Amino acid sequence: MGLLSLGTPLHWNDAQKYADHIRSHGIDQFLSIYRARKDQQKDNLLWGDEIEYVVVNVDKEKQKTKLSLRVFDILPGLQQPELDYNAGKSKQEPEALWRPEYGRYMLESTPGVPYGATFKDLVQVENNMKRRRQLAKSVMHPGDIPVTLVNYPRLGCPNELLPDHEPNGQACQSMFVPDEIINPHARFPTLTANIRRRRGAKVEINMPIYHDKNTPKPFVDPTIPWDRELFDHDKEAKEGAAKPDHIYMDAMAFGMGCCCLQITFQACNIDEARRLYDQLAPVAPIMLALTAATPIFRGYLADVDSRWNVIAASVDDRTKEERGLEPLKNNRRVINKSRYDSIDAYISTDDTYKDKYNDLDLLYDEDIYKKLMDNGVDDLLAKHLAHLFIRDPLVIFEELLNLDDEQSSDHFENIQSTNWQTVRFKPPPPHSNIGWRVEFRSMEVQLTDFENAAFSVFIVLLTRAILSFGLNFYIPITKVDENMRTAHRRGAVTKDKFYFRKNVFESNNNKNEEDNDAFELMTMNEIVNGQNEEDGFPGFIPLIHSYLNSTNIDIETRCKLTKYLDLISKRASGELMTGATYLRQLVKRHPDYQHDSVVSPSITYDIVRTADDIAQGHIRVPELLGDFDP
Ligand code: ADP
Ligand code: MG
Ligand code: MG
């Protein structure tokens, strides 16, 4: 996320009046970029990762952890080298860029400058990530540490914040978390409140509880303040929002307060970016399952392993009409998904694309589609944008309503950046030297920088193999959706199967088109390490090794990259656990665990300590990392 603009944010009642204004100028802004940059060629491969941290205070004496809401105290210091460099006060490129995130306890880091295309760049990623963790820790309040857990296990439980606050804030009106948990910049409380106002209710998040032998059945959560009457919304819990046998959460923070690992690539031109976007879309659910690291929510073990659905529900601003629960009266259409979800359409026009892959009935804004088509944008790209633009802008700053559409992309970004999807197609910012980019967004952050580097490097190499061999991963987009659902299941990596394409080489094309386009349910091991049969899918890792064989990479670098690839390979084969399985096991084996699904403060303390110890290399966990040395 870039640096944020300031101004007076509009209440939803006022903001909605300007929705069409923002959309219309947003599209003009896109068109201005498109006209200027559509033919731009030969941008370099540049790429970068984003790592998000949860900042936790560890009180060793009391053996107690709390979420530290003090990140804004340390951000200015972390950002100073960047500011000095940008202002020309220092010639030293910043080592890292630091950004706040949704949660006041969250921190995001990216490399100071994007990495380049060489293998040498790839082997520096891990050290860069380690350095960032060290930098963050070095400026924190005593006792505060950055951990790369996806979420704080007891977020939303009493007495878990430093400083503490009551859950009685106007923005989220949550029964569990106070507004003080939200980034104080006006954008974030406004986003939170406007999602609730637009929806007409609080967000409703229910994750299935993991039923252990002492978990009551049905499980009706005794920690929900069922009879609270502080806000009108409080009655929603007992009126059905809180489902039995589920962990109920009622605020955006439970989702947007989760940490992920994202990778952004610059493509050499717009067509390559569109191609990468499409090819990475079927990879996204696979990587969500492989990186799954989120088995605990609000102090309970869940029967899912990943964060995605929680975030999807946490920002679901659709009204009852849009969710198809009431006949359409005030809204324009029924919408199949939250703003945070898997993509609905492929966008590439290269010759491997076929219309039949776009088998979801795509919703899009007809007027915007027409405007784009009238201005020379092709059908698929016009539909993609007109699809993003079915959403309303949620945060509008009064002072920024009228902008020069040739100079600014704020209105475009207003809609674009609140469509949080598995992959994002990013146009160049106006008048910048940045090119067309694609962001890969599904991965969960891993406990160690070794793993985070491994998954980042893996994705980069996979894109190199895709482009170098012209790989074709297309399957119908509805199957990608099915894979997203599968990816959440507990232990999906070893227990479930995912749709994947068999023949990924164009050159193998035989006359029978059906055969060429065949896809089937495969195990994770088959997708990552290859199918054993003659005409089976060769597997991501073998494809990457073939790609590396086709380059003249030196032995030392090759060894280092192979270490990363081996980790991914072993995760996929089940030889090594996912973070989710590891954390779940940590809870289940904890002496304080009562086999009732409850993740107590003492268990949370040990989870955080262990997460930090593993990340620092103080303890070895062969079941998670094998004999790799983090
Ligand atoms: P977001 O849309 O997630 O807010 P940012 O604009 O903050 O994304 O960029 C995030 C990532 O993009 C970082 O990893 C950064 O290193 C990388 N990045 C920055 N510039 C480029 C570029 N020109 N090409 C590719 N990646 C870039
Ligand atoms: Mg982020
Ligand atoms: Mg990002």
XYZ file of C-alpha atoms and ligand atoms in Angstrom:
659
model
C 0.000 0.000 0.000
C 1.330 3.415 -0.901
C 1.459 6.403 1.407
C -1.995 7.609 2.304
C -3.734 10.813 1.359
C -5.350 12.923 4.047
C -8.659 14.708 4.153
C -12.183 14.560 5.508
C -13.725 11.152 4.895
C -17.408 11.074 3.994
C -20.040 9.146 5.937
C -21.601 6.436 3.782
C -24.820 8.462 3.446
C -22.853 11.185 1.667
C -20.284 8.987 0.012
C -22.842 6.960 -1.893
C -24.052 10.083 -3.693
C -20.635 10.353 -5.293
C -20.260 6.697 -6.244
C -20.963 7.269 -9.924
C -18.750 10.337 -9.954
C -15.831 8.327 -8.586
C -16.469 5.436 -10.950
C -16.764 7.603 -13.996
C -13.610 9.604 -13.241
C -11.868 6.428 -12.134
C -12.376 4.997 -15.593
C -11.217 8.228 -17.219
C -8.101 7.967 -15.119
C -7.560 4.391 -16.252
C -8.070 5.416 -19.871
C -5.537 8.164 -19.536
C -2.972 5.660 -18.259
C -3.979 3.131 -20.882
C -3.555 5.564 -23.755
C -0.168 6.660 -22.528
C 1.228 3.264 -21.636
C -0.480 0.493 -23.582
C 2.290 0.206 -26.126
C 5.149 0.542 -23.722
C 7.635 -2.299 -24.181
C 10.659 -3.815 -22.556
C 10.186 -2.979 -18.965
C 12.559 -5.050 -16.863
C 11.513 -7.800 -14.574
C 11.409 -6.123 -11.237
C 9.667 -7.695 -8.340
C 9.183 -7.433 -4.630
C 7.602 -9.165 -1.690
C 5.451 -7.783 1.070
C 5.624 -9.316 4.521
C 3.211 -8.412 7.258
C 3.962 -8.835 10.947
C 1.851 -9.023 14.063
C 3.490 -7.073 16.866
C 3.102 -8.849 20.172
C 4.209 -7.834 23.637
C 5.770 -10.680 25.552
C 5.806 -10.414 29.345
C 8.170 -13.150 30.395
C 7.578 -12.623 34.106
C 3.838 -13.007 33.888
C 4.141 -15.513 31.033
C 1.573 -13.459 29.151
C 1.385 -12.056 25.646
C -0.715 -9.152 24.416
C -1.207 -7.548 21.037
C 0.822 -4.370 21.016
C -1.099 -1.380 19.679
C 2.048 0.727 19.651
C 3.251 0.298 16.099
C 2.587 3.945 15.240
C 5.164 4.959 17.849
C 7.901 3.222 15.915
C 6.812 3.720 12.297
C 8.276 7.220 11.831
C 11.704 5.977 12.879
C 11.516 3.016 10.540
C 10.406 5.232 7.658
C 13.026 7.958 8.161
C 15.673 6.475 5.827
C 13.059 6.326 3.050
C 11.977 9.922 3.666
C 15.572 11.153 3.743
C 16.364 9.326 0.536
C 13.265 10.640 -1.228
C 14.024 14.172 -0.061
C 17.578 13.913 -1.376
C 18.956 14.328 2.161
C 20.639 10.966 1.945
C 22.210 9.084 -0.932
C 21.726 5.792 0.846
C 18.887 3.744 -0.609
C 16.611 2.586 2.223
C 17.113 -1.038 3.245
C 13.411 -1.552 3.622
C 10.126 0.262 3.201
C 7.688 0.227 6.108
C 3.957 0.685 5.912
C 1.157 0.559 8.436
C -1.623 -1.905 7.756
C -5.228 -2.299 8.836
C -4.419 -3.286 12.397
C -2.707 -0.884 14.779
C -0.602 -3.893 15.795
C 0.448 -4.658 12.220
C 3.531 -3.717 10.315
C 4.330 -4.287 6.657
C 7.782 -4.390 5.129
C 8.982 -4.548 1.560
C 12.528 -4.455 0.207
C 13.931 -0.912 -0.001
C 14.082 -1.153 -3.777
C 12.510 -3.899 -5.878
C 14.655 -6.908 -6.688
C 15.934 -7.421 -10.214
C 15.770 -10.357 -12.570
C 19.004 -12.167 -11.808
C 19.464 -15.360 -9.836
C 21.743 -13.405 -7.542
C 18.736 -11.282 -6.657
C 16.829 -14.417 -5.722
C 19.418 -15.638 -3.275
C 19.422 -12.288 -1.494
C 15.759 -12.385 -0.644
C 16.084 -14.426 2.526
C 18.772 -12.190 4.005
C 16.767 -9.146 3.071
C 13.758 -10.560 4.914
C 15.866 -11.448 7.948
C 17.350 -7.979 7.999
C 13.877 -6.451 7.897
C 12.735 -8.540 10.861
C 15.848 -7.470 12.753
C 15.350 -3.795 11.888
C 11.743 -3.901 13.063
C 12.626 -5.578 16.317
C 15.487 -3.186 17.008
C 13.185 -0.162 17.293
C 10.329 -1.731 19.214
C 9.262 -1.035 22.773
C 10.935 -3.411 25.224
C 9.121 -6.710 25.142
C 7.475 -6.064 21.763
C 8.380 -8.426 18.937
C 7.326 -8.792 15.306
C 6.046 -12.292 14.618
C 4.923 -13.701 11.316
C 1.870 -15.498 12.576
C -1.065 -14.896 10.209
C -3.175 -13.753 13.138
C -2.871 -13.337 16.869
C -4.565 -16.469 18.204
C -6.618 -14.658 20.854
C -7.524 -11.546 18.868
C -10.962 -10.551 20.140
C -10.613 -12.198 23.567
C -10.645 -10.066 26.740
C -7.421 -8.682 28.188
C -5.287 -9.231 25.094
C -4.392 -5.654 24.125
C -1.625 -3.312 25.179
C -2.819 -0.739 26.062
C -6.188 -2.253 26.861
C -9.499 -0.880 25.566
C -13.130 -1.877 25.901
C -14.917 -3.170 22.791
C -17.300 -0.233 22.509
C -16.145 1.721 19.471
C -18.480 3.462 17.033
C -16.610 2.434 13.878
C -16.788 -1.328 14.140
C -19.362 -1.655 16.961
C -17.854 -5.037 17.660
C -18.595 -7.083 20.743
C -15.012 -8.303 20.753
C -12.576 -5.686 19.503
C -12.327 -1.936 20.201
C -11.867 0.692 17.492
C -8.406 1.304 18.941
C -7.309 -1.870 17.218
C -7.758 -0.123 13.858
C -5.105 1.957 12.105
C -5.914 5.523 13.283
C -5.626 7.042 9.798
C -9.136 8.231 8.874
C -9.302 5.865 5.926
C -9.459 2.749 8.103
C -12.162 3.522 10.660
C -14.172 5.014 7.777
C -13.715 1.911 5.655
C -14.811 -0.178 8.613
C -17.868 1.924 9.395
C -18.901 2.383 5.765
C -18.776 -1.348 5.084
C -21.122 -1.852 8.038
C -23.373 1.015 6.948
C -23.533 -0.099 3.345
C -24.244 -3.685 4.338
C -26.874 -2.590 6.823
C -25.463 -4.911 9.461
C -22.168 -5.830 11.025
C -20.038 -8.198 9.009
C -20.749 -11.786 9.891
C -17.874 -14.228 10.068
C -18.410 -17.833 11.087
C -15.590 -20.352 10.921
C -16.415 -23.961 11.792
C -15.082 -24.956 15.206
C -12.706 -27.879 15.416
C -14.603 -30.437 17.480
C -12.249 -32.063 19.925
C -13.280 -34.738 22.413
C -14.307 -32.268 25.129
C -15.818 -29.635 22.856
C -19.554 -29.335 23.584
C -21.837 -30.442 20.768
C -23.488 -28.333 19.623
C -20.903 -25.716 20.437
C -22.608 -22.495 21.531
C -19.891 -20.021 22.387
C -20.186 -18.995 26.066
C -17.774 -16.096 25.531
C -20.121 -14.165 23.233
C -21.833 -11.374 25.243
C -25.187 -12.537 23.881
C -27.284 -10.053 25.858
C -25.202 -6.928 25.421
C -27.318 -3.931 24.430
C -24.725 -1.256 23.812
C -25.419 -0.936 20.078
C -28.446 -1.884 17.992
C -26.203 -4.280 16.131
C -25.597 -6.256 19.326
C -28.818 -8.162 18.822
C -27.533 -9.619 15.540
C -25.547 -12.299 17.360
C -28.569 -13.886 18.971
C -30.770 -13.270 15.961
C -28.732 -15.712 13.938
C -25.479 -14.003 12.958
C -23.561 -16.186 15.426
C -23.952 -19.755 14.243
C -23.755 -22.789 16.521
C -20.681 -24.972 15.978
C -18.833 -21.936 14.647
C -16.392 -19.337 15.867
C -18.299 -16.088 15.401
C -16.510 -12.845 14.577
C -18.161 -9.513 13.912
C -15.509 -7.059 12.766
C -13.280 -6.237 9.841
C -10.217 -6.559 12.089
C -10.592 -10.323 12.287
C -9.948 -10.504 8.546
C -7.976 -7.454 7.528
C -5.972 -7.941 10.711
C -4.470 -11.100 9.164
C -0.969 -11.132 7.719
C -0.031 -12.387 4.302
C 2.870 -12.766 1.935
C 2.389 -11.028 -1.400
C 4.543 -10.845 -4.487
C 4.385 -8.151 -7.167
C 6.011 -8.537 -10.608
C 6.601 -6.022 -13.300
C 5.971 -7.509 -16.726
C 7.731 -6.332 -19.873
C 4.492 -5.020 -21.337
C 0.738 -5.029 -20.813
C 0.194 -8.295 -22.696
C 2.720 -10.167 -20.611
C 1.102 -8.808 -17.449
C -2.299 -10.030 -18.626
C -0.853 -13.414 -19.447
C 0.827 -13.732 -16.050
C -2.377 -12.673 -14.332
C -4.254 -15.492 -16.031
C -1.617 -18.132 -15.495
C -1.239 -17.270 -11.821
C -4.978 -17.364 -11.142
C -5.184 -21.193 -11.070
C -1.984 -21.251 -9.002
C -3.480 -19.017 -6.283
C -5.667 -21.603 -4.500
C -2.885 -24.165 -4.703
C -0.532 -21.767 -2.935
C -3.188 -20.829 -0.387
C -3.421 -24.490 0.621
C 0.350 -25.006 0.591
C 1.001 -21.965 2.768
C -1.984 -22.549 5.083
C -1.028 -21.302 8.536
C -4.220 -20.170 10.277
C -5.901 -22.841 12.419
C -6.955 -20.560 15.310
C -9.458 -17.718 15.525
C -10.584 -15.751 18.569
C -9.129 -18.237 21.016
C -10.512 -21.397 19.416
C -9.145 -24.101 17.180
C -11.001 -23.951 13.864
C -11.801 -26.712 11.436
C -10.117 -24.725 8.645
C -6.462 -24.017 7.990
C -6.446 -20.667 6.228
C -7.409 -17.037 6.545
C -8.976 -16.244 3.178
C -12.678 -16.815 3.923
C -12.387 -14.862 7.143
C -11.093 -11.848 5.266
C -13.695 -12.294 2.534
C -16.479 -12.174 5.123
C -14.788 -9.394 7.091
C -15.183 -6.867 4.247
C -18.384 -8.172 2.715
C -20.257 -4.928 2.149
C -23.045 -6.453 0.057
C -26.583 -5.617 1.128
C -29.217 -8.302 1.668
C -30.491 -7.581 -1.830
C -27.060 -8.011 -3.330
C -26.573 -11.249 -1.447
C -29.814 -12.523 -2.978
C -31.658 -12.667 0.346
C -34.232 -10.042 -0.601
C -35.711 -9.023 -3.966
C -33.804 -6.226 -5.719
C -35.297 -2.857 -4.928
C -32.618 -0.348 -4.037
C -29.609 -2.134 -5.481
C -28.672 -2.802 -9.067
C -27.694 -6.466 -8.990
C -27.183 -9.655 -7.057
C -23.442 -10.124 -6.548
C -21.943 -13.592 -6.179
C -18.895 -12.727 -4.094
C -17.407 -10.426 -1.510
C -15.007 -7.718 -2.661
C -12.288 -9.956 -1.254
C -12.299 -13.182 -3.239
C -10.949 -15.247 -6.081
C -11.000 -13.562 -9.501
C -14.067 -13.997 -11.702
C -12.509 -13.735 -15.146
C -9.369 -14.292 -17.157
C -8.096 -11.287 -19.104
C -5.390 -12.394 -21.528
C -5.849 -12.370 -25.293
C -2.865 -14.543 -26.158
C -3.609 -17.552 -28.340
C -3.808 -20.054 -25.479
C -6.845 -18.301 -24.049
C -10.279 -19.689 -24.954
C -13.658 -18.209 -24.095
C -14.782 -21.445 -22.519
C -12.360 -20.928 -19.612
C -14.379 -17.881 -18.563
C -17.354 -19.993 -17.548
C -18.613 -17.743 -14.761
C -21.484 -15.473 -15.647
C -19.517 -12.264 -15.241
C -21.205 -9.302 -13.637
C -20.116 -5.982 -15.006
C -21.218 -2.387 -15.268
C -22.646 -1.958 -18.764
C -21.998 1.778 -19.017
C -18.404 1.451 -17.971
C -17.914 -1.466 -20.307
C -19.279 0.595 -23.174
C -17.122 3.581 -22.355
C -14.017 1.401 -22.330
C -14.933 -0.294 -25.595
C -15.668 3.072 -27.206
C -12.186 4.119 -26.196
C -10.394 1.230 -27.808
C -10.057 -1.164 -24.878
C -10.625 -4.768 -25.939
C -13.511 -6.889 -24.706
C -11.750 -8.931 -21.996
C -9.945 -6.037 -20.394
C -13.045 -3.851 -20.600
C -15.067 -6.564 -18.894
C -12.440 -7.026 -16.205
C -12.500 -3.338 -15.318
C -16.270 -3.009 -15.641
C -16.480 -5.998 -13.302
C -14.270 -4.358 -10.664
C -16.369 -1.241 -11.067
C -19.626 -2.894 -9.960
C -18.396 -2.004 -6.470
C -19.029 1.289 -4.731
C -16.178 3.438 -3.479
C -16.183 3.074 0.302
C -13.903 5.875 1.404
C -14.125 9.241 -0.275
C -12.252 12.291 0.937
C -14.254 15.455 0.449
C -11.220 17.500 -0.563
C -10.250 14.967 -3.207
C -13.504 14.677 -5.108
C -12.361 16.657 -8.111
C -9.013 15.703 -9.517
C -7.194 16.081 -12.794
C -7.825 12.746 -14.466
C -4.642 13.061 -16.500
C -2.522 13.503 -13.404
C -4.157 11.369 -10.743
C -5.281 7.769 -10.439
C -6.895 8.168 -7.008
C -10.439 7.451 -8.127
C -9.343 4.472 -10.185
C -7.352 3.143 -7.234
C -10.285 3.775 -4.915
C -12.177 0.962 -6.666
C -9.207 -1.118 -7.813
C -7.545 -1.317 -4.400
C -10.759 -2.334 -2.628
C -11.244 -5.284 -4.960
C -9.032 -7.573 -2.935
C -8.610 -10.579 -5.181
C -6.256 -13.528 -5.491
C -4.338 -11.817 -8.279
C -4.329 -8.128 -9.154
C -3.574 -6.528 -12.497
C -1.872 -3.221 -11.745
C -1.580 -0.462 -14.325
C 1.407 1.880 -14.098
C 0.910 4.855 -11.788
C 0.510 8.006 -13.910
C 3.741 9.713 -14.935
C 5.935 7.144 -13.209
C 8.627 4.909 -14.601
C 6.851 1.870 -13.182
C 5.397 -0.605 -15.679
C 2.407 -2.976 -15.872
C 2.443 -5.282 -12.873
C 0.731 -8.306 -11.434
C 0.373 -9.016 -7.758
C 0.053 -12.542 -6.394
C -1.983 -12.275 -3.211
C -3.152 -15.617 -1.898
C -0.223 -16.793 0.207
C -0.252 -16.852 3.998
C 2.769 -15.470 5.750
C 5.110 -18.156 7.109
C 6.763 -18.389 10.507
C 10.317 -18.072 9.198
C 12.024 -15.899 6.633
C 13.471 -19.054 5.163
C 9.962 -20.193 4.267
C 8.847 -16.731 3.169
C 11.870 -16.516 0.899
C 11.269 -20.042 -0.379
C 7.678 -19.323 -1.361
C 8.584 -15.950 -2.896
C 11.424 -17.427 -4.924
C 9.241 -20.331 -5.951
C 6.585 -18.012 -7.369
C 9.166 -15.924 -9.204
C 10.739 -19.011 -10.760
C 7.336 -20.366 -11.669
C 6.579 -17.168 -13.585
C 9.943 -17.496 -15.355
C 9.081 -21.073 -16.343
C 5.611 -19.991 -17.496
C 7.064 -17.297 -19.755
C 10.071 -19.262 -20.914
C 8.151 -22.420 -21.882
C 4.883 -20.705 -22.747
C 3.075 -22.854 -20.186
C -0.675 -23.017 -20.261
C -2.378 -23.549 -16.886
C -5.894 -22.603 -18.015
C -8.792 -24.468 -16.451
C -12.370 -23.184 -16.250
C -12.545 -20.335 -13.763
C -15.350 -22.085 -11.843
C -12.863 -24.870 -11.079
C -10.463 -22.304 -9.678
C -13.303 -21.231 -7.377
C -13.831 -24.822 -6.305
C -10.124 -25.114 -5.565
C -10.372 -22.001 -3.372
C -13.002 -23.706 -1.267
C -10.972 -26.904 -1.067
C -7.873 -24.976 -0.054
C -9.488 -24.020 3.258
C -10.111 -27.519 4.463
C -8.151 -28.774 7.409
C -5.169 -30.695 6.069
C -6.138 -29.999 2.433
C -2.544 -30.427 1.287
C -2.454 -34.093 2.153
C -6.135 -35.024 2.204
C -7.750 -33.226 -0.716
C -7.481 -32.961 -4.445
C -7.420 -29.898 -6.671
C -8.354 -29.362 -10.290
C -5.352 -28.836 -12.481
C -4.588 -28.945 -16.175
C -2.785 -32.013 -17.560
C -1.224 -30.762 -20.772
C 0.502 -27.455 -20.179
C 2.704 -27.401 -23.282
C 1.295 -25.778 -26.383
C 3.707 -27.790 -28.517
C 2.047 -31.018 -27.422
C -1.153 -29.915 -29.078
C -2.787 -32.787 -30.821
C -5.906 -32.621 -32.902
C -8.266 -33.573 -30.174
C -8.991 -30.321 -28.461
C -10.778 -32.003 -25.583
C -7.586 -33.898 -24.754
C -5.491 -30.771 -24.899
C -7.744 -28.952 -22.504
C -8.172 -31.860 -20.113
C -7.961 -31.147 -16.415
C -8.592 -33.419 -13.491
C -8.497 -33.652 -9.727
C -4.892 -34.071 -8.621
C -3.192 -34.412 -5.286
C -0.992 -31.562 -4.127
C 1.947 -33.877 -4.564
C 1.039 -34.414 -8.223
C 0.590 -30.715 -8.882
C 3.851 -29.711 -7.263
C 6.053 -32.741 -7.889
C 4.438 -34.139 -11.026
C 2.145 -36.952 -12.104
C 3.747 -40.300 -12.711
C 1.912 -41.106 -15.888
C 3.307 -40.522 -19.371
C 0.997 -37.693 -20.447
C 0.420 -36.379 -16.935
C 1.103 -32.892 -15.601
C 4.885 -32.589 -15.115
C 4.561 -30.664 -11.830
C 5.666 -27.174 -10.804
C 9.006 -28.208 -9.348
C 10.167 -30.344 -12.281
C 9.096 -27.524 -14.616
C 11.175 -25.060 -12.630
C 14.164 -27.402 -12.649
C 13.874 -27.718 -16.434
C 13.819 -23.966 -16.631
C 16.918 -23.694 -14.439
C 18.632 -26.329 -16.605
C 18.004 -24.125 -19.617
C 19.901 -21.209 -18.053
C 23.552 -20.919 -17.169
C 23.188 -20.613 -13.455
C 26.249 -21.237 -11.277
C 26.336 -24.230 -8.973
C 26.306 -22.368 -5.701
C 23.251 -20.344 -6.647
C 21.546 -23.434 -8.007
C 22.114 -25.233 -4.683
C 20.618 -22.391 -2.744
C 17.549 -22.205 -4.969
C 17.180 -25.982 -4.852
C 16.953 -25.778 -1.077
C 13.930 -23.520 -1.428
C 12.362 -25.740 -4.061
C 12.906 -28.793 -1.874
C 10.993 -27.184 0.959
C 8.000 -26.586 -1.313
C 8.303 -30.090 -2.718
C 8.304 -31.661 0.741
C 5.380 -29.569 1.918
C 3.424 -30.799 -1.066
C 4.318 -34.448 -0.570
C 3.333 -34.258 3.088
C 6.865 -35.041 4.260
C 6.804 -31.649 5.970
C 3.813 -30.059 7.685
C 2.118 -26.822 6.794
C 2.254 -24.064 9.387
C -1.416 -24.735 10.144
C -0.816 -28.393 10.939
C 2.204 -27.486 13.019
C 0.355 -24.841 15.065
C -2.651 -27.104 15.539
C -0.371 -29.819 16.833
C 1.359 -27.348 19.137
C -2.022 -26.575 20.723
C -3.140 -30.179 20.938
C 0.048 -31.271 22.653
C 0.189 -28.353 25.057
C -0.067 -29.455 28.699
C -2.686 -26.772 29.397
C -4.924 -27.810 26.513
C -8.199 -29.324 27.731
C -9.207 -30.914 24.407
C -12.091 -28.479 24.270
C -10.873 -26.379 21.283
C -9.933 -23.500 23.605
C -6.607 -21.816 22.942
C -5.935 -20.257 26.336
C -3.663 -17.306 27.194
C -0.927 -19.664 28.357
C -1.080 -21.664 25.135
C -1.021 -18.411 23.162
C 2.037 -17.303 25.115
C 3.830 -20.469 24.091
C 2.696 -20.185 20.470
C 4.120 -16.676 20.217
C 7.354 -17.617 21.983
C 7.746 -20.652 19.771
C 6.976 -18.683 16.607
C 9.671 -16.184 17.520
C 12.169 -18.844 18.549
C 11.700 -20.665 15.262
C 12.034 -17.454 13.264
C 15.232 -16.557 15.138
C 16.643 -20.029 14.561
C 16.751 -20.726 18.313
C 14.837 -23.952 18.014
C 14.633 -26.456 15.219
C 11.388 -27.946 14.056
C 12.161 -30.765 11.641
C 8.458 -31.538 11.125
C 7.987 -28.042 9.673
C 11.373 -27.292 8.139
C 13.090 -30.658 7.755
C 16.845 -30.363 8.025
C 16.835 -26.958 6.390
C 18.607 -24.408 8.496
C 16.456 -21.302 8.858
P 0.277 -2.718 -2.911
O -0.586 -2.614 -4.097
O 0.238 -4.046 -2.294
O 0.051 -1.631 -1.925
P 2.931 -1.557 -3.438
O 2.755 -0.540 -4.475
O 3.197 -1.133 -2.058
O 1.740 -2.602 -3.490
O 4.112 -2.508 -3.898
C 4.287 -3.677 -3.277
C 5.386 -4.503 -3.880
O 5.737 -4.126 -5.206
C 6.667 -4.467 -3.090
O 7.072 -5.767 -2.925
C 7.641 -3.701 -3.976
O 8.964 -4.124 -3.765
C 7.153 -4.088 -5.328
N 7.476 -3.135 -6.372
C 7.659 -1.815 -6.266
N 7.923 -1.277 -7.480
C 7.868 -2.288 -8.361
C 8.041 -2.388 -9.762
N 8.305 -1.335 -10.528
N 7.897 -3.601 -10.298
C 7.615 -4.664 -9.563
N 7.456 -4.632 -8.245
C 7.579 -3.464 -7.650
Mg -0.291 -5.177 2.882
Mg 0.009 -5.822 -1.617
